[in-house]
Tab-separated table of C-alpha atoms in Angstrom:
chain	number	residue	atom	x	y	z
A	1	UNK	CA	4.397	-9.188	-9.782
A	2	UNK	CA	3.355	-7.216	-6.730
A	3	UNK	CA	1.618	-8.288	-3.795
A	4	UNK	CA	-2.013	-7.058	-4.996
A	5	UNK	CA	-5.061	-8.070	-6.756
A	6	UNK	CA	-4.352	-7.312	-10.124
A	7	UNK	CA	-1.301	-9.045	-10.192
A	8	UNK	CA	-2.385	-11.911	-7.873
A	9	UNK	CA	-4.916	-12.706	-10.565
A	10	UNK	CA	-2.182	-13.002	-13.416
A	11	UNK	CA	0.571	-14.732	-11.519
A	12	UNK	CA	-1.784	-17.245	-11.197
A	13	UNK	CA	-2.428	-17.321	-14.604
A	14	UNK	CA	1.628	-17.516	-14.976
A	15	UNK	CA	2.621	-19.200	-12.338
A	16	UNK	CA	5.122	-21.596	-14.201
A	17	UNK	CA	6.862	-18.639	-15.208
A	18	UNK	CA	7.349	-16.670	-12.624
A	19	UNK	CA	10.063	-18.288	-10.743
A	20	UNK	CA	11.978	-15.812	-8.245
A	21	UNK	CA	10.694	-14.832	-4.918
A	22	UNK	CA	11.652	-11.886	-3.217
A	23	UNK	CA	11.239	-10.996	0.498
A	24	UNK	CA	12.492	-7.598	1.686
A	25	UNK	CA	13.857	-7.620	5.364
A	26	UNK	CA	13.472	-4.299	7.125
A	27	UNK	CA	13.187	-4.102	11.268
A	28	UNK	CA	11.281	-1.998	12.997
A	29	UNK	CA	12.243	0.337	15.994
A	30	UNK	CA	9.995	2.172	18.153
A	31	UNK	CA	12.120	3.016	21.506
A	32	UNK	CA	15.409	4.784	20.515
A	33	UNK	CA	14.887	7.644	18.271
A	34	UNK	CA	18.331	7.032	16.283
A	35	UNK	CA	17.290	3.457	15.950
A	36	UNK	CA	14.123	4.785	14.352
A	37	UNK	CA	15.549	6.852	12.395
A	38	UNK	CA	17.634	4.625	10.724
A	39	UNK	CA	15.532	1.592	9.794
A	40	UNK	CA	12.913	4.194	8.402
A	41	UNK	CA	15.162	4.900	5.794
A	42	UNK	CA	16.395	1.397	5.292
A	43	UNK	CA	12.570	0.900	4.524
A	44	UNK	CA	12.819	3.538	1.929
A	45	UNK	CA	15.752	2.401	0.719
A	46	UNK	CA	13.977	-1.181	0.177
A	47	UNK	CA	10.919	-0.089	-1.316
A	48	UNK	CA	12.601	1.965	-3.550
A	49	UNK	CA	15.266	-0.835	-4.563
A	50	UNK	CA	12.717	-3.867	-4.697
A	51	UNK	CA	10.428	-1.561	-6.517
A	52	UNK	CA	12.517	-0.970	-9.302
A	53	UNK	CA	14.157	-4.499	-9.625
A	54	UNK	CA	10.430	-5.953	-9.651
A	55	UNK	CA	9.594	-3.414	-12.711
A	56	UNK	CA	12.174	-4.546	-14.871
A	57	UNK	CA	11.318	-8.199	-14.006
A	58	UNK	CA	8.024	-8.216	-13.383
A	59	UNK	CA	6.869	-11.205	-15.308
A	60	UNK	CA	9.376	-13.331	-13.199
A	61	UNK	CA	9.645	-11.920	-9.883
A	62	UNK	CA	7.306	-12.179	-7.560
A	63	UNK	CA	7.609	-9.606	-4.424
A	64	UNK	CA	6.242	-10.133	-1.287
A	65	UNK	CA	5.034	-7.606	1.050
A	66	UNK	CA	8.567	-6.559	3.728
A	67	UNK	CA	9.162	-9.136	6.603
A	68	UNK	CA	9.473	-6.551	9.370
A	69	UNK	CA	10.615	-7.875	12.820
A	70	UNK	CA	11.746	-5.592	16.084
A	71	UNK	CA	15.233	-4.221	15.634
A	72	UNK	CA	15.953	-5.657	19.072
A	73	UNK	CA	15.398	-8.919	18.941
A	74	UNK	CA	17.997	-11.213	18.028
A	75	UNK	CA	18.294	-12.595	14.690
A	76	UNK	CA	18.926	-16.265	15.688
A	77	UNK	CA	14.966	-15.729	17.012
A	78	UNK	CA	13.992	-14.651	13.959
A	79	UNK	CA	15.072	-17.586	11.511
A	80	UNK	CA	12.404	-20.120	11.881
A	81	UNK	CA	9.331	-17.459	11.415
A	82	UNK	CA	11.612	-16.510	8.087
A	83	UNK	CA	12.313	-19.788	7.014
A	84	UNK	CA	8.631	-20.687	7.345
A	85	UNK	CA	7.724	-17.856	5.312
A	86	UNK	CA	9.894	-19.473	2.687
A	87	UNK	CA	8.733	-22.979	3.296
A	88	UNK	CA	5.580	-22.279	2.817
A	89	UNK	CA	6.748	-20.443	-1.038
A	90	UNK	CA	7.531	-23.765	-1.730
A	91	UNK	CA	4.052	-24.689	-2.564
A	92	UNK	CA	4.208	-22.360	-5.845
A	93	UNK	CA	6.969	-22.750	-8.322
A	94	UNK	CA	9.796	-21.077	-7.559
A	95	UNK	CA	12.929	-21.977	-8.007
A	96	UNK	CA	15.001	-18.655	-6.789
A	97	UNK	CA	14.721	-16.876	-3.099
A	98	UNK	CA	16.055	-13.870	-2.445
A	99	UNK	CA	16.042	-11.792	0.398
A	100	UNK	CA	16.663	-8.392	0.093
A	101	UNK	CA	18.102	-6.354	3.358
A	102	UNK	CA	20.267	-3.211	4.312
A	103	UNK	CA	20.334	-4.908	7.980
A	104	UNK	CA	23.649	-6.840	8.618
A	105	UNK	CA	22.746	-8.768	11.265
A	106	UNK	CA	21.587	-11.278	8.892
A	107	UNK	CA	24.769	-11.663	7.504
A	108	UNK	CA	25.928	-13.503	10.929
A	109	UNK	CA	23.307	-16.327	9.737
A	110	UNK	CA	23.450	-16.274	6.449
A	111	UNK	CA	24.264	-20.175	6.123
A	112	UNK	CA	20.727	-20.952	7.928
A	113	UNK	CA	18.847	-19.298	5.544
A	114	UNK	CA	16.738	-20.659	3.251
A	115	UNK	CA	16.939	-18.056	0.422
A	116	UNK	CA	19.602	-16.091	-1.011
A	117	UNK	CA	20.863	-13.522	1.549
A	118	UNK	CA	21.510	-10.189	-0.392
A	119	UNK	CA	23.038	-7.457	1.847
A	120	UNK	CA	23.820	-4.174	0.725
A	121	UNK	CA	25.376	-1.397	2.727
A	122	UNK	CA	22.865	1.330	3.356
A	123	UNK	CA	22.779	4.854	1.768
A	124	UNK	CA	22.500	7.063	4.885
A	125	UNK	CA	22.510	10.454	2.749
A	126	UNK	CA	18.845	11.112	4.234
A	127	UNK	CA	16.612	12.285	1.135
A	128	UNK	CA	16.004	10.106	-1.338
A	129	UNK	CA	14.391	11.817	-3.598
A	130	UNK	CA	17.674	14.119	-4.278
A	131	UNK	CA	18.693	13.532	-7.366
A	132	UNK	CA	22.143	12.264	-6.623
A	133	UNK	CA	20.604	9.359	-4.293
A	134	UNK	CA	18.610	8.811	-6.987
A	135	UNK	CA	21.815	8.452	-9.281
A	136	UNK	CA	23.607	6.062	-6.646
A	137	UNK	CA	20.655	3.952	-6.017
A	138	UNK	CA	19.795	3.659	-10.198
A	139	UNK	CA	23.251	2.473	-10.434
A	140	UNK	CA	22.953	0.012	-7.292
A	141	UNK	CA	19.797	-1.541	-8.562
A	142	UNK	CA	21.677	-2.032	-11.988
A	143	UNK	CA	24.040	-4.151	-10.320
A	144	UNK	CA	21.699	-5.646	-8.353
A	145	UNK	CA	19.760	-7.226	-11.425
A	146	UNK	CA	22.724	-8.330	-13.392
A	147	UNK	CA	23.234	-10.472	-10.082
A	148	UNK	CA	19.644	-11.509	-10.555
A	149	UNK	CA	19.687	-12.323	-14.045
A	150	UNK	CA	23.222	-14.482	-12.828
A	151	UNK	CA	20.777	-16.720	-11.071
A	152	UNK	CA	18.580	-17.296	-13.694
B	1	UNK	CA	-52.171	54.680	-39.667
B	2	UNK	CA	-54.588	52.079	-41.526
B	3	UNK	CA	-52.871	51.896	-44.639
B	4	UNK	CA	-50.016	51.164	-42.697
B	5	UNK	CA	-51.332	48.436	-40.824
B	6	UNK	CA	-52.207	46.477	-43.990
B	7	UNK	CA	-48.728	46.322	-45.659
B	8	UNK	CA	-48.440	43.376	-43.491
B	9	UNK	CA	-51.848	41.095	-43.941
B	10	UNK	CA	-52.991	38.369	-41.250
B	11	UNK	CA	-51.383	35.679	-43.547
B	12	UNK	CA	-48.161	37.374	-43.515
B	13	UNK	CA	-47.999	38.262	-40.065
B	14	UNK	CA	-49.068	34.403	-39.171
B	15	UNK	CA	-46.195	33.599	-41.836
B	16	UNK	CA	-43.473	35.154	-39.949
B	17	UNK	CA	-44.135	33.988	-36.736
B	18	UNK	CA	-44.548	30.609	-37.024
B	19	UNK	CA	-41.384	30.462	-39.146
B	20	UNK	CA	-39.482	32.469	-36.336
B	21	UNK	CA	-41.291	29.509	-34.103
B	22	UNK	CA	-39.926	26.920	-35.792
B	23	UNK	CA	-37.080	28.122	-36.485
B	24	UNK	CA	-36.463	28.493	-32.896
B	25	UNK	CA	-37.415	24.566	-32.344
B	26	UNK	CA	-35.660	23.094	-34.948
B	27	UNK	CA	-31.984	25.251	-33.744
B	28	UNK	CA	-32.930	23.831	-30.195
B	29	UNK	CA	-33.214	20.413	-31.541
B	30	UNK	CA	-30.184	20.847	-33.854
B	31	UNK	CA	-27.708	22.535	-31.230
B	32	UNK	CA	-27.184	19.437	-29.240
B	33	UNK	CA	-27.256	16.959	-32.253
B	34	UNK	CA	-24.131	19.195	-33.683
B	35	UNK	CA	-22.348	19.442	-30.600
B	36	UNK	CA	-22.409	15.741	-30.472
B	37	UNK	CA	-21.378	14.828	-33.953
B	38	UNK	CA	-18.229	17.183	-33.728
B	39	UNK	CA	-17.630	15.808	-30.232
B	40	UNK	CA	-14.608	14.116	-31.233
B	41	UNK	CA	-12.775	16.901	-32.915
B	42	UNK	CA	-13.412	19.284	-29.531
B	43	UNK	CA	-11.979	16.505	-27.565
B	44	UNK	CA	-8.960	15.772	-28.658
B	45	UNK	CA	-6.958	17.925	-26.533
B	46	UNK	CA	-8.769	16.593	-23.408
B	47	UNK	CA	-7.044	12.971	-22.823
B	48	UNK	CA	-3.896	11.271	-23.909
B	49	UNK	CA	-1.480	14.280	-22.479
B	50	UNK	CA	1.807	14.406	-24.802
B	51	UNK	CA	5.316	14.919	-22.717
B	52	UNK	CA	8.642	16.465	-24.133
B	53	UNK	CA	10.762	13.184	-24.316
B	54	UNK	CA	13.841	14.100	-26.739
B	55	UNK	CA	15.101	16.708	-28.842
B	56	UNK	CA	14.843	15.601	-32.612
B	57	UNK	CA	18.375	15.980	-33.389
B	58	UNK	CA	19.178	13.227	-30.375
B	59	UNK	CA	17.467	10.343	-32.238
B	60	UNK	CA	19.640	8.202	-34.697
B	61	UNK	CA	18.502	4.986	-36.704
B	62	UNK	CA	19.862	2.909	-33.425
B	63	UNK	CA	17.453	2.676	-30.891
B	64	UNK	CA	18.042	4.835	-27.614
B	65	UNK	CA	16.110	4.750	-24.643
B	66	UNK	CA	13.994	7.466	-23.464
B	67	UNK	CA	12.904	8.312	-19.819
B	68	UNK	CA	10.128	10.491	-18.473
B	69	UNK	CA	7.941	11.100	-16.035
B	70	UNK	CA	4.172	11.797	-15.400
B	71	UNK	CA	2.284	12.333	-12.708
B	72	UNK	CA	-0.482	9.189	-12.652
B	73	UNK	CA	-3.923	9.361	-10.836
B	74	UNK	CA	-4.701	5.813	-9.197
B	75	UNK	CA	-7.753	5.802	-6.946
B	76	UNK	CA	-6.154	6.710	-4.108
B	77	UNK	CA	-2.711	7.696	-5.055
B	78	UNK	CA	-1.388	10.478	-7.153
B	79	UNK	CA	2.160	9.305	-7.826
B	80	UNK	CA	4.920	10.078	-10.154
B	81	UNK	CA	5.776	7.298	-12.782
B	82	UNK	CA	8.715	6.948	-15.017
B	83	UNK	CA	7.867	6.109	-18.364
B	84	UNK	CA	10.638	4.766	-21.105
B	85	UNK	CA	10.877	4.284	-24.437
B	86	UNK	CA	12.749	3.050	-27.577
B	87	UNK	CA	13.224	5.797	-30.046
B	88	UNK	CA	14.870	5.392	-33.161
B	89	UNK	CA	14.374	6.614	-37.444
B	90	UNK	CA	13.648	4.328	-39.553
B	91	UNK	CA	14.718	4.136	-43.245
B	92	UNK	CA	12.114	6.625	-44.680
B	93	UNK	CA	13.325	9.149	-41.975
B	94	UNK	CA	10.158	8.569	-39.752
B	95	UNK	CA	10.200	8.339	-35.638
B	96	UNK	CA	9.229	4.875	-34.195
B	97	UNK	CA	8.934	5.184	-30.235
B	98	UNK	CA	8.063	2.063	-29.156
B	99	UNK	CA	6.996	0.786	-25.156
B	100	UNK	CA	9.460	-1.030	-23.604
B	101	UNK	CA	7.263	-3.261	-21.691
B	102	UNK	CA	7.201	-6.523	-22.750
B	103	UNK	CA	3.858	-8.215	-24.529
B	104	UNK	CA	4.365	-11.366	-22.446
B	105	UNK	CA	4.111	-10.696	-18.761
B	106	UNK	CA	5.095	-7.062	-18.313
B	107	UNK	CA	9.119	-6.930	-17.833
B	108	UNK	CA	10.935	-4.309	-19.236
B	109	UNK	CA	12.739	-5.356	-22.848
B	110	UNK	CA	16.046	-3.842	-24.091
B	111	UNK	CA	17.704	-3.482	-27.622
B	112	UNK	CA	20.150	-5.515	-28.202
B	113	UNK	CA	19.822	-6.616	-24.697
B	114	UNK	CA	21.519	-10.088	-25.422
B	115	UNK	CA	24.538	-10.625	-27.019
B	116	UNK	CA	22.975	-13.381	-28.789
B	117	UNK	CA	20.643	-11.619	-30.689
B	118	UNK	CA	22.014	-8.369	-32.409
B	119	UNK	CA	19.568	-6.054	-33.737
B	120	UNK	CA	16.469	-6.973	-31.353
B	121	UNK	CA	14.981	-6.136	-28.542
B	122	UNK	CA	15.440	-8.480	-25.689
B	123	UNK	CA	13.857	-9.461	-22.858
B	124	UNK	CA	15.436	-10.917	-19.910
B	125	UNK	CA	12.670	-12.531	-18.094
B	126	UNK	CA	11.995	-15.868	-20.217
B	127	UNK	CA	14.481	-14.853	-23.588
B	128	UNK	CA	11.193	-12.932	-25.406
B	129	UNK	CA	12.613	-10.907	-28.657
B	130	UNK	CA	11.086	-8.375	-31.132
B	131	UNK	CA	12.459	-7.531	-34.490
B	132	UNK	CA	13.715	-3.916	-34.253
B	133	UNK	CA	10.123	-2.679	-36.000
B	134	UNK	CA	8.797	-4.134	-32.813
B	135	UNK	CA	6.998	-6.862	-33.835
B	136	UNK	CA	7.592	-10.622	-32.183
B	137	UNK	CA	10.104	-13.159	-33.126
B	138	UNK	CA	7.934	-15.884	-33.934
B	139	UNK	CA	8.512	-19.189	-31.443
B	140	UNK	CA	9.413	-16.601	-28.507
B	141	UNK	CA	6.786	-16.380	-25.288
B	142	UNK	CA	5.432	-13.082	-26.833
B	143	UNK	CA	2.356	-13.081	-28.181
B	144	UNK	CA	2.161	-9.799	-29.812
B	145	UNK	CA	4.322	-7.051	-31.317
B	146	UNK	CA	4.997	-3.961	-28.656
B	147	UNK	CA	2.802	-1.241	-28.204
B	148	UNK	CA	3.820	1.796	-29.809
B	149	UNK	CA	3.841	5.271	-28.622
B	150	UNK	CA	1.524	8.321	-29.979
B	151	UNK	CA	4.175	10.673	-30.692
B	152	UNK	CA	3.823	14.387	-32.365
B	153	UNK	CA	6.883	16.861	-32.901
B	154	UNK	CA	6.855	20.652	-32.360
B	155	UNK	CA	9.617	22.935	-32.703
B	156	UNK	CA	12.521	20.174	-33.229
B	157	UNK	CA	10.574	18.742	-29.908
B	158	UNK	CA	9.632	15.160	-29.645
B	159	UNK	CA	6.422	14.544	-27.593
B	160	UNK	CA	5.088	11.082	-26.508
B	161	UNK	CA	1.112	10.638	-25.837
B	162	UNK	CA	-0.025	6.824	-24.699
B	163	UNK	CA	1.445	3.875	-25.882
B	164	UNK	CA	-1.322	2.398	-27.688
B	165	UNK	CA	-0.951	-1.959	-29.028
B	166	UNK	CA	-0.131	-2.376	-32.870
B	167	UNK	CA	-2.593	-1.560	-35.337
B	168	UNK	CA	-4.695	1.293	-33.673
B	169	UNK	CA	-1.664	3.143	-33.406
């Protein structure tokens, strides 16, 4: 289920089944032009990959619009805002969180996160719409959902 | 020049045209009411587009998935969309393509996706399966069978239209 009205109406139709939450993490850089460059297409990247995981699982994920946060600031700063963002999930019925990032600064604090941390090294082959990305990322997000389907 | 004049008489002449007149209403009021009742055989080229999905010779009596794409008009967006499906013979030798998506809240279903259950479709979400024909194991969260695709073939060629739900198909 995606983060719009059609499928706001029947998740909460389903709610009881639809039991995985997932929050992609993606920063956001507006002084240094590398920076910029680079989490641009880690928010491609994690469009693209929560995208396709949420198709094939659609009636049990549920995926939240991207928690986006400045680059700069430090991660440590970040946690409560994230962990109330997950908090307040609690109020619906799911029993799986999973947060989705190509940033490894997260990694550091990992253990004082609420969800499921899932970090994957970033594809920095620049177009994704090249077939072979295409090819790598298909065969990432396969991997990705048999670790899903682990969980479940 | 008189004699002339009366091979047609003031009957016949008023004969003529008011059978040319009505004539002329009646086609007016006719032309529309035909163009509507054949309607549906001048439209059928108009909706429901069909894509090349598989060469003929490709499909076996064991399910194989299928992927496409096709350009879809939301509102707003004009995107591309991958579309998939199960395509397999049955025993009399005819092509079943059937949606992958599944009838109980959308995920995407597999054949023989669990090793539990050989020789149905599976789907991971919450353990749905469907009988290879496509219709629901009863007791399963599906409610109904899954949709099946329009499908034509042309020149060893097989073309998918819109999946459409059992029994308008």
């Amino acid at each position: 289920m995606k983060w719009n009205k059609i499928d706001i109406t029947r998740y909460l139709g389903a709610q009881e089944y639809i039991d995985t939450l997932l929050i992609p993490l993606v920063p956001i850089a507006l002084e240094d032009s590398e920076q910029m460059n680079q989490v641009v297409s880690q928010h491609d990247l994690i469009q693209a990959f929560s995208n396709e995981v949420e198709k094939d699982f659609t009636g049990r994920i549920f995926l939240l619009p991207t928690y986006t946060y400045l680059f700069t600031t430090d991660r440590e700063q970040e946690l409560p805002r994230l962990n109330e963002w997950i908090n307040q999930s609690q109020h619906r019925p799911f029993k799986h969180i999973f947060l989705f990032t190509f940033d490894h600064h997260w990694k550091k604090h990992e253990s004082k996160l609420k969800g499921n941390l899932l970090w994957f090294p970033a594809i920095q082959s620049g177009d994704l719409h090249s077939n072979e990305t295409q090819k790598v990322i298909k065969d990432q997000v396969k991997h990705v959902k048999e670790l899903v389907r682990s969980y479940w | 020049m008189s004699e002339k004049k009366q091979q047609v008489s003031r009957r016949q002449f008023l004969n003529y045209t008011l059978t040319g007149v009505g004539g002329f209403m009646a086609a007016g009021m006719l032309a529309p009411m035909v163009r509507f009742a054949i309607d549906p055989v001048l439209q059928t080229h108009a909706r429901g587009e069909y894509k090349a999905v598989a060469e003929v010779d490709e499909i076996t009596t064991e399910p194989q998935r299928f992927d496409w794409t096709i350009d879809q008009v939301d509102a707003w967006y004009e995107s591309e969309v991958t579309k998939s499906a199960w395509v397999y013979k049955d025993e009399k030798d005819d092509i079943i393509a059937l949606s992958p998506v599944c009838k109980h809240l959308g995920c995407v279903v597999s054949w023989e996706g669990s090793g539990d259950y050989p020789n149905e479709f599976f789907c991971p979400c919450h353990n749905g399966r469907y009988y290879k024909d496509g219709v629901n194991v009863p007791n399963t969260p599906p409610s109904a069978p899954l949709d099946v695709y329009e499908h034509r073939i042309e020149d060893g060629t097989l073309y998918l239209g819109n999946a459409k739900p059992r029994g308008e198909a």
